[in-house]
């Protein structure tokens, strides 16, 4: 079961506020391209594809075929990308050795059984194919604005699998770490836009802190907004295993 549920309300909030403009994702486009090395016929699995934003971006950027797998019907209902299959990381609805890469964006913490999911990824990936995991990891939150403004959310992040845990689950399934790098993204063009777009229902760490901690963070953000300058740039990690 996911850490939080993705029902109609959460899905609508996610679609409205978490699908970043592609203009702010140049670094991600470049970083993924380096590892994916897309060619004609490349097939990518987007596991926990959500509303399909990354699947659509990869299709457009890299001209690859992206198969999304997403368990929440409410998320799938808001996605334009196809194919988008109903399915779970612990039992992928795909045959053996049929994909050239797997993309897991901000979903690895939802996998209740990481070891089984890693084995499933080993099963469906061709030998040598990369798993690309985009995630905030415990202890590596310092350059993510959400954790600055809502420090209580760091305690939620500490419950996510850390790099060592992910590495060991994937090692047991036959993968080794190829690289770990922090990749920048423009989350908002200004702090005012960041506040405007922030929706608690779309962020697992904000859903799991107290109302008091959430209100205190929003008050800090609103107080800082009039004097803030520049875009909000976040750095999430890209962990690549092969
Ligand atoms: C924070 S959203 C990220 C969506 C998308 N990857 C993105 O970055 O825009 C997490 C997604 O993981 C999905 N998820 C939760 N548990 C899962 C599981 N066991 N297997 C696959 N996906 C899962 C959720 O339904 C949700 O759509």
PDB file of C-alpha atoms and ligand atoms in Angstrom:
ATOM      1  CA  UNK A   1       0.000   0.000   0.000  1.00  0.00           C
ATOM      2  CA  UNK A   2       1.228   3.525  -0.816  1.00  0.00           C
ATOM      3  CA  UNK A   3       2.360   5.801   2.042  1.00  0.00           C
ATOM      4  CA  UNK A   4      -0.664   7.995   1.297  1.00  0.00           C
ATOM      5  CA  UNK A   5      -3.701   7.341  -0.884  1.00  0.00           C
ATOM      6  CA  UNK A   6      -4.078   8.834  -4.335  1.00  0.00           C
ATOM      7  CA  UNK A   7      -7.840   9.382  -4.475  1.00  0.00           C
ATOM      8  CA  UNK A   8      -9.716  11.867  -6.695  1.00  0.00           C
ATOM      9  CA  UNK A   9      -8.831  14.854  -4.481  1.00  0.00           C
ATOM     10  CA  UNK A  10      -5.139  14.063  -4.245  1.00  0.00           C
ATOM     11  CA  UNK A  11      -4.957  13.238  -7.945  1.00  0.00           C
ATOM     12  CA  UNK A  12      -6.587  16.533  -8.923  1.00  0.00           C
ATOM     13  CA  UNK A  13      -4.217  18.461  -6.632  1.00  0.00           C
ATOM     14  CA  UNK A  14      -1.250  16.583  -8.070  1.00  0.00           C
ATOM     15  CA  UNK A  15      -2.265  17.248 -11.675  1.00  0.00           C
ATOM     16  CA  UNK A  16      -2.862  20.928 -10.949  1.00  0.00           C
ATOM     17  CA  UNK A  17       0.308  21.670  -9.015  1.00  0.00           C
ATOM     18  CA  UNK A  18       3.027  19.041  -9.376  1.00  0.00           C
ATOM     19  CA  UNK A  19       3.379  18.817 -13.154  1.00  0.00           C
ATOM     20  CA  UNK A  20       6.313  21.184 -13.625  1.00  0.00           C
ATOM     21  CA  UNK A  21       6.703  23.269 -16.792  1.00  0.00           C
ATOM     22  CA  UNK A  22       9.233  21.535 -19.046  1.00  0.00           C
ATOM     23  CA  UNK A  23      11.231  24.788 -19.268  1.00  0.00           C
ATOM     24  CA  UNK A  24      12.357  24.203 -15.682  1.00  0.00           C
ATOM     25  CA  UNK A  25      13.441  20.622 -16.347  1.00  0.00           C
ATOM     26  CA  UNK A  26      16.353  21.152 -18.763  1.00  0.00           C
ATOM     27  CA  UNK A  27      18.869  19.638 -16.338  1.00  0.00           C
ATOM     28  CA  UNK A  28      16.685  16.582 -15.863  1.00  0.00           C
ATOM     29  CA  UNK A  29      16.312  16.193 -19.602  1.00  0.00           C
ATOM     30  CA  UNK A  30      20.075  16.288 -20.020  1.00  0.00           C
ATOM     31  CA  UNK A  31      20.822  13.985 -17.061  1.00  0.00           C
ATOM     32  CA  UNK A  32      18.297  11.356 -18.131  1.00  0.00           C
ATOM     33  CA  UNK A  33      19.523  11.446 -21.720  1.00  0.00           C
ATOM     34  CA  UNK A  34      23.094  10.692 -20.580  1.00  0.00           C
ATOM     35  CA  UNK A  35      21.992   7.461 -18.902  1.00  0.00           C
ATOM     36  CA  UNK A  36      19.167   6.441 -21.198  1.00  0.00           C
ATOM     37  CA  UNK A  37      21.079   6.849 -24.451  1.00  0.00           C
ATOM     38  CA  UNK A  38      17.791   6.662 -26.380  1.00  0.00           C
ATOM     39  CA  UNK A  39      17.712   4.975 -29.789  1.00  0.00           C
ATOM     40  CA  UNK A  40      14.962   4.122 -32.224  1.00  0.00           C
ATOM     41  CA  UNK A  41      12.822   1.448 -30.597  1.00  0.00           C
ATOM     42  CA  UNK A  42      13.891   2.187 -27.003  1.00  0.00           C
ATOM     43  CA  UNK A  43      11.105   1.265 -24.554  1.00  0.00           C
ATOM     44  CA  UNK A  44      10.982   2.877 -21.112  1.00  0.00           C
ATOM     45  CA  UNK A  45       8.874   1.753 -18.151  1.00  0.00           C
ATOM     46  CA  UNK A  46       7.566   4.677 -16.076  1.00  0.00           C
ATOM     47  CA  UNK A  47       6.693   2.995 -12.778  1.00  0.00           C
ATOM     48  CA  UNK A  48       4.236   4.910 -10.596  1.00  0.00           C
ATOM     49  CA  UNK A  49       3.661   7.182 -13.575  1.00  0.00           C
ATOM     50  CA  UNK A  50       0.972   9.182 -11.775  1.00  0.00           C
ATOM     51  CA  UNK A  51      -0.735  11.578 -14.178  1.00  0.00           C
ATOM     52  CA  UNK A  52       1.807  10.760 -16.879  1.00  0.00           C
ATOM     53  CA  UNK A  53       3.717  14.056 -16.976  1.00  0.00           C
ATOM     54  CA  UNK A  54       7.166  12.436 -17.218  1.00  0.00           C
ATOM     55  CA  UNK A  55       5.936   9.799 -19.647  1.00  0.00           C
ATOM     56  CA  UNK A  56       4.724  12.563 -21.964  1.00  0.00           C
ATOM     57  CA  UNK A  57       7.957  14.536 -21.551  1.00  0.00           C
ATOM     58  CA  UNK A  58      10.171  11.508 -22.335  1.00  0.00           C
ATOM     59  CA  UNK A  59       8.062  10.684 -25.386  1.00  0.00           C
ATOM     60  CA  UNK A  60       8.504  14.231 -26.669  1.00  0.00           C
ATOM     61  CA  UNK A  61      12.152  14.736 -25.670  1.00  0.00           C
ATOM     62  CA  UNK A  62      13.634  11.363 -26.566  1.00  0.00           C
ATOM     63  CA  UNK A  63      11.193   9.889 -29.122  1.00  0.00           C
ATOM     64  CA  UNK A  64      11.053   6.675 -27.072  1.00  0.00           C
ATOM     65  CA  UNK A  65       8.078   4.465 -26.286  1.00  0.00           C
ATOM     66  CA  UNK A  66       7.035   4.888 -22.657  1.00  0.00           C
ATOM     67  CA  UNK A  67       4.850   2.321 -20.922  1.00  0.00           C
ATOM     68  CA  UNK A  68       3.356   3.815 -17.774  1.00  0.00           C
ATOM     69  CA  UNK A  69       2.332   1.595 -14.868  1.00  0.00           C
ATOM     70  CA  UNK A  70       0.197   3.202 -12.177  1.00  0.00           C
ATOM     71  CA  UNK A  71      -1.965   1.592  -9.471  1.00  0.00           C
ATOM     72  CA  UNK A  72      -4.243   4.552  -8.663  1.00  0.00           C
ATOM     73  CA  UNK A  73      -7.276   4.796 -10.930  1.00  0.00           C
ATOM     74  CA  UNK A  74      -7.736   8.460  -9.991  1.00  0.00           C
ATOM     75  CA  UNK A  75      -4.220   9.298 -11.249  1.00  0.00           C
ATOM     76  CA  UNK A  76      -4.663   7.263 -14.435  1.00  0.00           C
ATOM     77  CA  UNK A  77      -7.979   9.009 -15.101  1.00  0.00           C
ATOM     78  CA  UNK A  78      -6.222  12.384 -15.322  1.00  0.00           C
ATOM     79  CA  UNK A  79      -3.406  11.212 -17.592  1.00  0.00           C
ATOM     80  CA  UNK A  80      -3.253  11.770 -21.326  1.00  0.00           C
ATOM     81  CA  UNK A  81      -0.297   9.479 -21.872  1.00  0.00           C
ATOM     82  CA  UNK A  82      -0.866   6.029 -23.360  1.00  0.00           C
ATOM     83  CA  UNK A  83      -0.164   3.229 -22.761  1.00  0.00           C
ATOM     84  CA  UNK A  84      -0.775   3.614 -19.037  1.00  0.00           C
ATOM     85  CA  UNK A  85      -1.406   0.249 -17.422  1.00  0.00           C
ATOM     86  CA  UNK A  86      -3.042  -0.489 -14.093  1.00  0.00           C
ATOM     87  CA  UNK A  87      -0.387  -2.215 -12.026  1.00  0.00           C
ATOM     88  CA  UNK A  88       1.875  -2.259  -9.028  1.00  0.00           C
ATOM     89  CA  UNK A  89       5.646  -2.326  -8.633  1.00  0.00           C
ATOM     90  CA  UNK A  90       5.504  -5.668  -6.858  1.00  0.00           C
ATOM     91  CA  UNK A  91       3.737  -7.428  -9.761  1.00  0.00           C
ATOM     92  CA  UNK A  92       4.478  -5.656 -13.016  1.00  0.00           C
ATOM     93  CA  UNK A  93       2.023  -6.342 -15.831  1.00  0.00           C
ATOM     94  CA  UNK A  94       4.890  -6.872 -18.296  1.00  0.00           C
ATOM     95  CA  UNK A  95       6.684  -9.869 -19.741  1.00  0.00           C
ATOM     96  CA  UNK A  96      10.323 -10.726 -19.002  1.00  0.00           C
ATOM     97  CA  UNK A  97      13.171  -8.675 -20.557  1.00  0.00           C
ATOM     98  CA  UNK A  98      10.926  -6.316 -22.519  1.00  0.00           C
ATOM     99  CA  UNK A  99      12.089  -2.817 -21.487  1.00  0.00           C
ATOM    100  CA  UNK A 100      15.322  -0.860 -21.982  1.00  0.00           C
ATOM    101  CA  UNK A 101      15.071   1.399 -18.911  1.00  0.00           C
ATOM    102  CA  UNK A 102      12.877   2.069 -15.893  1.00  0.00           C
ATOM    103  CA  UNK A 103      12.005   5.512 -14.540  1.00  0.00           C
ATOM    104  CA  UNK A 104      10.789   5.865 -10.939  1.00  0.00           C
ATOM    105  CA  UNK A 105      10.009   9.489 -10.081  1.00  0.00           C
ATOM    106  CA  UNK A 106       9.168  10.418  -6.477  1.00  0.00           C
ATOM    107  CA  UNK A 107       7.592   7.038  -5.896  1.00  0.00           C
ATOM    108  CA  UNK A 108      10.235   4.725  -4.402  1.00  0.00           C
ATOM    109  CA  UNK A 109       9.036   5.568  -0.857  1.00  0.00           C
ATOM    110  CA  UNK A 110       5.570   4.258  -1.750  1.00  0.00           C
ATOM    111  CA  UNK A 111       6.845   0.759  -2.492  1.00  0.00           C
ATOM    112  CA  UNK A 112       5.866  -1.230   0.588  1.00  0.00           C
ATOM    113  CA  UNK A 113       8.016  -4.161  -0.571  1.00  0.00           C
ATOM    114  CA  UNK A 114      11.127  -2.652  -2.126  1.00  0.00           C
ATOM    115  CA  UNK A 115      12.906  -6.026  -2.418  1.00  0.00           C
ATOM    116  CA  UNK A 116      10.109  -7.577  -4.461  1.00  0.00           C
ATOM    117  CA  UNK A 117       9.828  -4.451  -6.625  1.00  0.00           C
ATOM    118  CA  UNK A 118      13.585  -4.562  -7.339  1.00  0.00           C
ATOM    119  CA  UNK A 119      13.280  -8.217  -8.393  1.00  0.00           C
ATOM    120  CA  UNK A 120      10.327  -7.358 -10.627  1.00  0.00           C
ATOM    121  CA  UNK A 121      12.349  -4.592 -12.278  1.00  0.00           C
ATOM    122  CA  UNK A 122      15.230  -7.067 -12.819  1.00  0.00           C
ATOM    123  CA  UNK A 123      12.753  -9.436 -14.465  1.00  0.00           C
ATOM    124  CA  UNK A 124      11.280  -6.948 -16.955  1.00  0.00           C
ATOM    125  CA  UNK A 125      14.496  -5.064 -17.809  1.00  0.00           C
ATOM    126  CA  UNK A 126      16.897  -6.272 -20.456  1.00  0.00           C
ATOM    127  CA  UNK A 127      20.400  -7.098 -19.149  1.00  0.00           C
ATOM    128  CA  UNK A 128      22.421  -3.912 -18.559  1.00  0.00           C
ATOM    129  CA  UNK A 129      19.358  -1.653 -18.788  1.00  0.00           C
ATOM    130  CA  UNK A 130      19.296   1.222 -16.262  1.00  0.00           C
ATOM    131  CA  UNK A 131      16.882   1.951 -13.432  1.00  0.00           C
ATOM    132  CA  UNK A 132      16.663   5.723 -12.962  1.00  0.00           C
ATOM    133  CA  UNK A 133      15.287   6.793  -9.598  1.00  0.00           C
ATOM    134  CA  UNK A 134      14.366  10.452  -9.029  1.00  0.00           C
ATOM    135  CA  UNK A 135      13.752  11.058  -5.362  1.00  0.00           C
ATOM    136  CA  UNK A 136      14.413  13.071  -2.259  1.00  0.00           C
ATOM    137  CA  UNK A 137      16.441  10.774   0.016  1.00  0.00           C
ATOM    138  CA  UNK A 138      16.782  11.005   3.813  1.00  0.00           C
ATOM    139  CA  UNK A 139      19.702  13.224   4.815  1.00  0.00           C
ATOM    140  CA  UNK A 140      19.827  14.879   1.377  1.00  0.00           C
ATOM    141  CA  UNK A 141      17.019  17.425   1.712  1.00  0.00           C
ATOM    142  CA  UNK A 142      19.127  20.565   2.162  1.00  0.00           C
ATOM    143  CA  UNK A 143      18.528  21.935  -1.327  1.00  0.00           C
ATOM    144  CA  UNK A 144      14.786  21.219  -1.504  1.00  0.00           C
ATOM    145  CA  UNK A 145      12.672  24.264  -0.617  1.00  0.00           C
ATOM    146  CA  UNK A 146       9.785  22.302   0.856  1.00  0.00           C
ATOM    147  CA  UNK A 147      11.994  20.989   3.659  1.00  0.00           C
ATOM    148  CA  UNK A 148      13.370  24.458   4.353  1.00  0.00           C
ATOM    149  CA  UNK A 149       9.938  26.017   4.814  1.00  0.00           C
ATOM    150  CA  UNK A 150       8.400  22.964   6.525  1.00  0.00           C
ATOM    151  CA  UNK A 151      11.194  21.528   8.701  1.00  0.00           C
ATOM    152  CA  UNK A 152       8.748  19.070  10.320  1.00  0.00           C
ATOM    153  CA  UNK A 153       8.563  17.381   6.907  1.00  0.00           C
ATOM    154  CA  UNK A 154      12.190  16.292   7.338  1.00  0.00           C
ATOM    155  CA  UNK A 155      10.942  13.796   9.932  1.00  0.00           C
ATOM    156  CA  UNK A 156       8.628  12.315   7.313  1.00  0.00           C
ATOM    157  CA  UNK A 157      11.500  12.131   4.831  1.00  0.00           C
ATOM    158  CA  UNK A 158      13.534  10.204   7.416  1.00  0.00           C
ATOM    159  CA  UNK A 159      10.977   7.388   7.100  1.00  0.00           C
ATOM    160  CA  UNK A 160      11.650   7.028   3.350  1.00  0.00           C
ATOM    161  CA  UNK A 161      14.165   4.392   2.212  1.00  0.00           C
ATOM    162  CA  UNK A 162      17.610   5.958   2.180  1.00  0.00           C
ATOM    163  CA  UNK A 163      20.279   5.466  -0.460  1.00  0.00           C
ATOM    164  CA  UNK A 164      21.822   2.525   1.414  1.00  0.00           C
ATOM    165  CA  UNK A 165      18.456   0.742   1.721  1.00  0.00           C
ATOM    166  CA  UNK A 166      17.642   1.223  -1.959  1.00  0.00           C
ATOM    167  CA  UNK A 167      21.142   0.143  -2.958  1.00  0.00           C
ATOM    168  CA  UNK A 168      20.894  -3.046  -0.897  1.00  0.00           C
ATOM    169  CA  UNK A 169      17.407  -3.992  -2.187  1.00  0.00           C
ATOM    170  CA  UNK A 170      18.598  -3.560  -5.762  1.00  0.00           C
ATOM    171  CA  UNK A 171      21.909  -5.301  -5.097  1.00  0.00           C
ATOM    172  CA  UNK A 172      20.001  -8.356  -3.864  1.00  0.00           C
ATOM    173  CA  UNK A 173      18.125  -8.304  -7.187  1.00  0.00           C
ATOM    174  CA  UNK A 174      21.350  -8.128  -9.191  1.00  0.00           C
ATOM    175  CA  UNK A 175      21.814  -4.377  -9.769  1.00  0.00           C
ATOM    176  CA  UNK A 176      24.811  -2.194  -8.924  1.00  0.00           C
ATOM    177  CA  UNK A 177      24.877   1.554  -8.448  1.00  0.00           C
ATOM    178  CA  UNK A 178      26.091   3.341 -11.533  1.00  0.00           C
ATOM    179  CA  UNK A 179      25.843   6.954 -10.250  1.00  0.00           C
ATOM    180  CA  UNK A 180      24.152   9.320  -7.805  1.00  0.00           C
ATOM    181  CA  UNK A 181      23.850  13.014  -8.588  1.00  0.00           C
ATOM    182  CA  UNK A 182      21.730  15.926  -7.422  1.00  0.00           C
ATOM    183  CA  UNK A 183      19.893  17.445 -10.380  1.00  0.00           C
ATOM    184  CA  UNK A 184      18.496  20.980 -10.339  1.00  0.00           C
ATOM    185  CA  UNK A 185      14.997  21.914 -11.437  1.00  0.00           C
ATOM    186  CA  UNK A 186      13.165  25.228 -11.467  1.00  0.00           C
ATOM    187  CA  UNK A 187      10.166  24.440  -9.325  1.00  0.00           C
ATOM    188  CA  UNK A 188       8.763  27.994  -9.567  1.00  0.00           C
ATOM    189  CA  UNK A 189       9.906  31.197 -11.215  1.00  0.00           C
ATOM    190  CA  UNK A 190       9.441  33.111  -7.920  1.00  0.00           C
ATOM    191  CA  UNK A 191       8.602  32.446  -4.288  1.00  0.00           C
ATOM    192  CA  UNK A 192       5.219  34.085  -4.886  1.00  0.00           C
ATOM    193  CA  UNK A 193       4.472  31.546  -7.619  1.00  0.00           C
ATOM    194  CA  UNK A 194       5.734  28.735  -5.359  1.00  0.00           C
ATOM    195  CA  UNK A 195       3.289  29.740  -2.592  1.00  0.00           C
ATOM    196  CA  UNK A 196       0.469  30.228  -5.047  1.00  0.00           C
ATOM    197  CA  UNK A 197       0.948  26.729  -6.467  1.00  0.00           C
ATOM    198  CA  UNK A 198       1.647  24.888  -3.230  1.00  0.00           C
ATOM    199  CA  UNK A 199      -1.114  22.404  -2.413  1.00  0.00           C
ATOM    200  CA  UNK A 200      -0.637  20.305   0.687  1.00  0.00           C
ATOM    201  CA  UNK A 201      -2.719  17.485  -0.757  1.00  0.00           C
ATOM    202  CA  UNK A 202      -0.181  16.969  -3.541  1.00  0.00           C
ATOM    203  CA  UNK A 203       2.867  16.398  -1.293  1.00  0.00           C
ATOM    204  CA  UNK A 204       3.249  13.284   0.849  1.00  0.00           C
ATOM    205  CA  UNK A 205       5.553  14.985   3.422  1.00  0.00           C
ATOM    206  CA  UNK A 206       3.025  17.830   3.887  1.00  0.00           C
ATOM    207  CA  UNK A 207       0.110  15.412   4.213  1.00  0.00           C
ATOM    208  CA  UNK A 208       1.920  13.636   7.048  1.00  0.00           C
ATOM    209  CA  UNK A 209       2.881  16.636   9.235  1.00  0.00           C
ATOM    210  CA  UNK A 210       0.520  18.215  11.781  1.00  0.00           C
ATOM    211  CA  UNK A 211      -1.830  21.055  10.851  1.00  0.00           C
ATOM    212  CA  UNK A 212       0.127  23.309  13.229  1.00  0.00           C
ATOM    213  CA  UNK A 213       3.432  22.549  11.512  1.00  0.00           C
ATOM    214  CA  UNK A 214       1.822  23.092   8.133  1.00  0.00           C
ATOM    215  CA  UNK A 215       0.282  26.440   9.153  1.00  0.00           C
ATOM    216  CA  UNK A 216       3.595  27.616  10.639  1.00  0.00           C
ATOM    217  CA  UNK A 217       5.384  26.814   7.374  1.00  0.00           C
ATOM    218  CA  UNK A 218       2.778  28.649   5.312  1.00  0.00           C
ATOM    219  CA  UNK A 219       3.095  31.671   7.621  1.00  0.00           C
ATOM    220  CA  UNK A 220       6.906  31.667   7.137  1.00  0.00           C
ATOM    221  CA  UNK A 221       6.482  31.436   3.392  1.00  0.00           C
ATOM    222  CA  UNK A 222       3.942  34.264   3.215  1.00  0.00           C
ATOM    223  CA  UNK A 223       6.122  36.502   5.382  1.00  0.00           C
ATOM    224  CA  UNK A 224       9.157  35.886   3.162  1.00  0.00           C
ATOM    225  CA  UNK A 225       7.409  36.316  -0.179  1.00  0.00           C
ATOM    226  CA  UNK A 226       7.353  40.143  -0.494  1.00  0.00           C
ATOM    227  CA  UNK A 227      11.154  40.451  -0.209  1.00  0.00           C
ATOM    228  CA  UNK A 228      12.177  37.259  -1.995  1.00  0.00           C
ATOM    229  CA  UNK A 229      13.873  37.404  -5.367  1.00  0.00           C
ATOM    230  CA  UNK A 230      14.772  34.822  -7.978  1.00  0.00           C
ATOM    231  CA  UNK A 231      13.332  31.438  -8.857  1.00  0.00           C
ATOM    232  CA  UNK A 232      12.828  28.485  -6.516  1.00  0.00           C
ATOM    233  CA  UNK A 233      15.371  25.872  -7.581  1.00  0.00           C
ATOM    234  CA  UNK A 234      15.234  22.410  -6.022  1.00  0.00           C
ATOM    235  CA  UNK A 235      17.770  19.602  -6.250  1.00  0.00           C
ATOM    236  CA  UNK A 236      16.432  16.046  -6.128  1.00  0.00           C
ATOM    237  CA  UNK A 237      18.673  13.026  -6.543  1.00  0.00           C
ATOM    238  CA  UNK A 238      19.016  10.884  -9.617  1.00  0.00           C
ATOM    239  CA  UNK A 239      20.161   7.397  -8.605  1.00  0.00           C
ATOM    240  CA  UNK A 240      21.074   5.148 -11.515  1.00  0.00           C
ATOM    241  CA  UNK A 241      21.470   1.382 -11.134  1.00  0.00           C
ATOM    242  CA  UNK A 242      22.273  -1.220 -13.773  1.00  0.00           C
TER     243      UNK A 242
HETATM  244  C1  LIG B   1       4.287  11.401  -5.918  1.00  0.00           C
HETATM  245  S1  LIG B   1       3.428  10.459  -7.141  1.00  0.00           S
HETATM  246  C2  LIG B   1       4.602  10.581  -8.484  1.00  0.00           C
HETATM  247  C3  LIG B   1       3.967  10.439  -9.845  1.00  0.00           C
HETATM  248  C4  LIG B   1       4.942  10.537 -11.007  1.00  0.00           C
HETATM  249  N1  LIG B   1       5.958   9.513 -10.944  1.00  0.00           N
HETATM  250  C5  LIG B   1       5.591  11.912 -11.061  1.00  0.00           C
HETATM  251  O1  LIG B   1       6.730  12.063 -10.658  1.00  0.00           O
HETATM  252  O2  LIG B   1       4.915  12.850 -11.521  1.00  0.00           O
HETATM  253  C6  LIG B   1       3.655   8.786  -6.595  1.00  0.00           C
HETATM  254  C7  LIG B   1       2.945   7.781  -7.473  1.00  0.00           C
HETATM  255  O3  LIG B   1       3.351   6.455  -7.113  1.00  0.00           O
HETATM  256  C8  LIG B   1       2.221   5.621  -7.221  1.00  0.00           C
HETATM  257  N2  LIG B   1       2.409   4.395  -6.425  1.00  0.00           N
HETATM  258  C9  LIG B   1       2.134   4.215  -5.120  1.00  0.00           C
HETATM  259  N3  LIG B   1       2.398   2.945  -4.751  1.00  0.00           N
HETATM  260  C10 LIG B   1       2.851   2.311  -5.854  1.00  0.00           C
HETATM  261  C11 LIG B   1       3.266   0.978  -6.113  1.00  0.00           C
HETATM  262  N4  LIG B   1       3.274   0.053  -5.156  1.00  0.00           N
HETATM  263  N5  LIG B   1       3.646   0.661  -7.375  1.00  0.00           N
HETATM  264  C12 LIG B   1       3.640   1.593  -8.342  1.00  0.00           C
HETATM  265  N6  LIG B   1       3.249   2.877  -8.147  1.00  0.00           N
HETATM  266  C13 LIG B   1       2.856   3.233  -6.921  1.00  0.00           C
HETATM  267  C14 LIG B   1       1.090   6.484  -6.698  1.00  0.00           C
HETATM  268  O4  LIG B   1      -0.182   5.966  -7.047  1.00  0.00           O
HETATM  269  C15 LIG B   1       1.433   7.832  -7.326  1.00  0.00           C
HETATM  270  O5  LIG B   1       0.844   7.991  -8.585  1.00  0.00           O
END
